[in-house]
Amino acid sequence: MPKYRDELDAVLRALADPTRRAVVERLAKSPAVVSELAAPFSMALPSLMQHLRVLENARLVTSQKHGRVRTMSLRPGALDVLHRWLGEQRTPAEHQADRLGIHMTCTTPKET
């Protein structure tokens, strides 16, 4: 369990910054080169590289370098730890409502 908590803490810290969230949102669409990621932000490239390092350290993104071009990608399953934690925070009442909804869907007579 400690590894899970450490991973969750790293992901939450990384996503606390709006620039890093925007980068993750962009990378969710497709991999991108660093210069493409930097375009929408009014900051120096070294500053963006610091943000990318935080995302890499949190294991949210990966990078590959081909010559002078660095391509960033969202790591598959990177947000699973966050999804798992959010699922654990659901109240018993929410779980009961989910079960009721499933029951109603399965038992409601269909119109013919």
Tab-separated table of C-alpha atoms in Angstrom:
chain	number	residue	atom	x	y	z
A	1	MET	CA	0.000	0.000	0.000
A	2	PRO	CA	2.787	2.597	0.633
A	3	LYS	CA	3.912	2.428	-3.034
A	4	TYR	CA	0.332	3.093	-4.102
A	5	ARG	CA	0.129	6.149	-1.827
A	6	ASP	CA	3.520	7.444	-2.995
A	7	GLU	CA	2.473	7.082	-6.629
A	8	LEU	CA	-0.852	8.808	-5.921
A	9	ASP	CA	0.909	11.684	-4.130
A	10	ALA	CA	3.292	12.172	-7.063
A	11	VAL	CA	0.426	12.210	-9.585
A	12	LEU	CA	-1.624	14.672	-7.533
A	13	ARG	CA	1.380	16.987	-7.048
A	14	ALA	CA	2.130	16.882	-10.773
A	15	LEU	CA	-1.468	17.618	-11.750
A	16	ALA	CA	-1.815	20.462	-9.239
A	17	ASP	CA	-0.298	22.873	-11.758
A	18	PRO	CA	-2.525	24.148	-14.612
A	19	THR	CA	0.332	24.110	-17.139
A	20	ARG	CA	1.057	20.453	-16.436
A	21	ARG	CA	-2.654	19.591	-16.624
A	22	ALA	CA	-2.812	21.313	-20.017
A	23	VAL	CA	0.204	19.298	-21.206
A	24	VAL	CA	-1.417	16.044	-20.038
A	25	GLU	CA	-4.677	16.994	-21.789
A	26	ARG	CA	-2.742	17.679	-24.996
A	27	LEU	CA	-0.780	14.423	-24.782
A	28	ALA	CA	-4.004	12.472	-24.205
A	29	LYS	CA	-4.806	13.237	-27.867
A	30	SER	CA	-1.440	12.117	-29.305
A	31	PRO	CA	2.298	12.296	-28.668
A	32	ALA	CA	3.928	15.658	-29.400
A	33	VAL	CA	7.366	17.162	-29.763
A	34	VAL	CA	8.462	19.576	-27.053
A	35	SER	CA	8.354	22.635	-29.329
A	36	GLU	CA	4.726	21.805	-30.191
A	37	LEU	CA	3.877	21.485	-26.489
A	38	ALA	CA	5.566	24.809	-25.754
A	39	ALA	CA	3.660	26.770	-28.427
A	40	PRO	CA	0.494	27.621	-26.416
A	41	PHE	CA	2.440	28.804	-23.353
A	42	SER	CA	4.125	32.159	-22.858
A	43	MET	CA	7.165	30.782	-21.071
A	44	ALA	CA	10.756	30.019	-21.904
A	45	LEU	CA	11.546	26.509	-23.116
A	46	PRO	CA	13.639	25.698	-19.990
A	47	SER	CA	10.579	26.468	-17.836
A	48	LEU	CA	8.421	24.089	-19.852
A	49	MET	CA	11.157	21.459	-19.606
A	50	GLN	CA	10.917	21.716	-15.810
A	51	HIS	CA	7.184	20.999	-16.029
A	52	LEU	CA	7.850	18.023	-18.299
A	53	ARG	CA	10.432	16.709	-15.830
A	54	VAL	CA	7.853	16.836	-13.023
A	55	LEU	CA	5.410	14.877	-15.215
A	56	GLU	CA	8.130	12.335	-16.064
A	57	ASN	CA	9.121	11.942	-12.403
A	58	ALA	CA	5.459	11.279	-11.561
A	59	ARG	CA	5.499	8.627	-14.316
A	60	LEU	CA	2.681	10.373	-16.201
A	61	VAL	CA	4.641	10.931	-19.407
A	62	THR	CA	7.543	9.360	-21.235
A	63	SER	CA	9.983	10.898	-23.682
A	64	GLN	CA	11.979	9.661	-26.627
A	65	LYS	CA	14.788	11.530	-28.284
A	66	HIS	CA	15.546	11.122	-31.986
A	67	GLY	CA	18.474	13.329	-32.926
A	68	ARG	CA	17.636	16.772	-31.619
A	69	VAL	CA	13.885	16.161	-31.402
A	70	ARG	CA	12.305	15.047	-28.123
A	71	THR	CA	8.816	13.533	-28.343
A	72	MET	CA	6.612	13.303	-25.271
A	73	SER	CA	3.830	10.738	-24.787
A	74	LEU	CA	1.251	10.109	-22.107
A	75	ARG	CA	2.179	6.833	-20.416
A	76	PRO	CA	-0.562	4.203	-20.866
A	77	GLY	CA	-2.372	3.673	-17.569
A	78	ALA	CA	-0.712	6.730	-16.035
A	79	LEU	CA	-3.940	7.975	-14.479
A	80	ASP	CA	-5.105	4.571	-13.217
A	81	VAL	CA	-3.840	5.282	-9.691
A	82	LEU	CA	-5.969	8.434	-9.579
A	83	HIS	CA	-9.010	6.605	-10.929
A	84	ARG	CA	-8.528	3.860	-8.319
A	85	TRP	CA	-8.259	6.354	-5.467
A	86	LEU	CA	-11.357	8.274	-6.597
A	87	GLY	CA	-13.276	4.996	-6.756
A	88	GLU	CA	-12.284	4.225	-3.173
A	89	GLN	CA	-13.674	7.589	-2.031
A	90	ARG	CA	-17.189	6.857	-3.225
A	91	THR	CA	-19.679	6.537	-0.410
A	92	PRO	CA	-21.691	3.395	0.288
A	93	ALA	CA	-24.818	5.346	-0.739
A	94	GLU	CA	-23.323	5.953	-4.184
A	95	HIS	CA	-22.579	2.250	-4.558
A	96	GLN	CA	-26.176	1.411	-3.567
A	97	ALA	CA	-27.521	3.938	-6.076
A	98	ASP	CA	-25.367	2.337	-8.767
A	99	ARG	CA	-26.734	-1.100	-7.916
A	100	LEU	CA	-30.299	0.253	-7.938
A	101	GLY	CA	-29.733	1.827	-11.345
A	102	ILE	CA	-28.400	-1.446	-12.733
A	103	HIS	CA	-31.338	-3.333	-11.232
A	104	MET	CA	-33.853	-0.879	-12.717
A	105	THR	CA	-32.209	-1.106	-16.130
A	106	CYS	CA	-32.296	-4.882	-16.093
A	107	THR	CA	-35.868	-5.249	-14.777
A	108	THR	CA	-37.703	-2.431	-16.570
A	109	PRO	CA	-40.083	-3.909	-19.162
A	110	LYS	CA	-39.205	-2.913	-22.671
A	111	GLU	CA	-41.826	-1.240	-24.834
A	112	THR	CA	-42.948	-3.241	-27.848
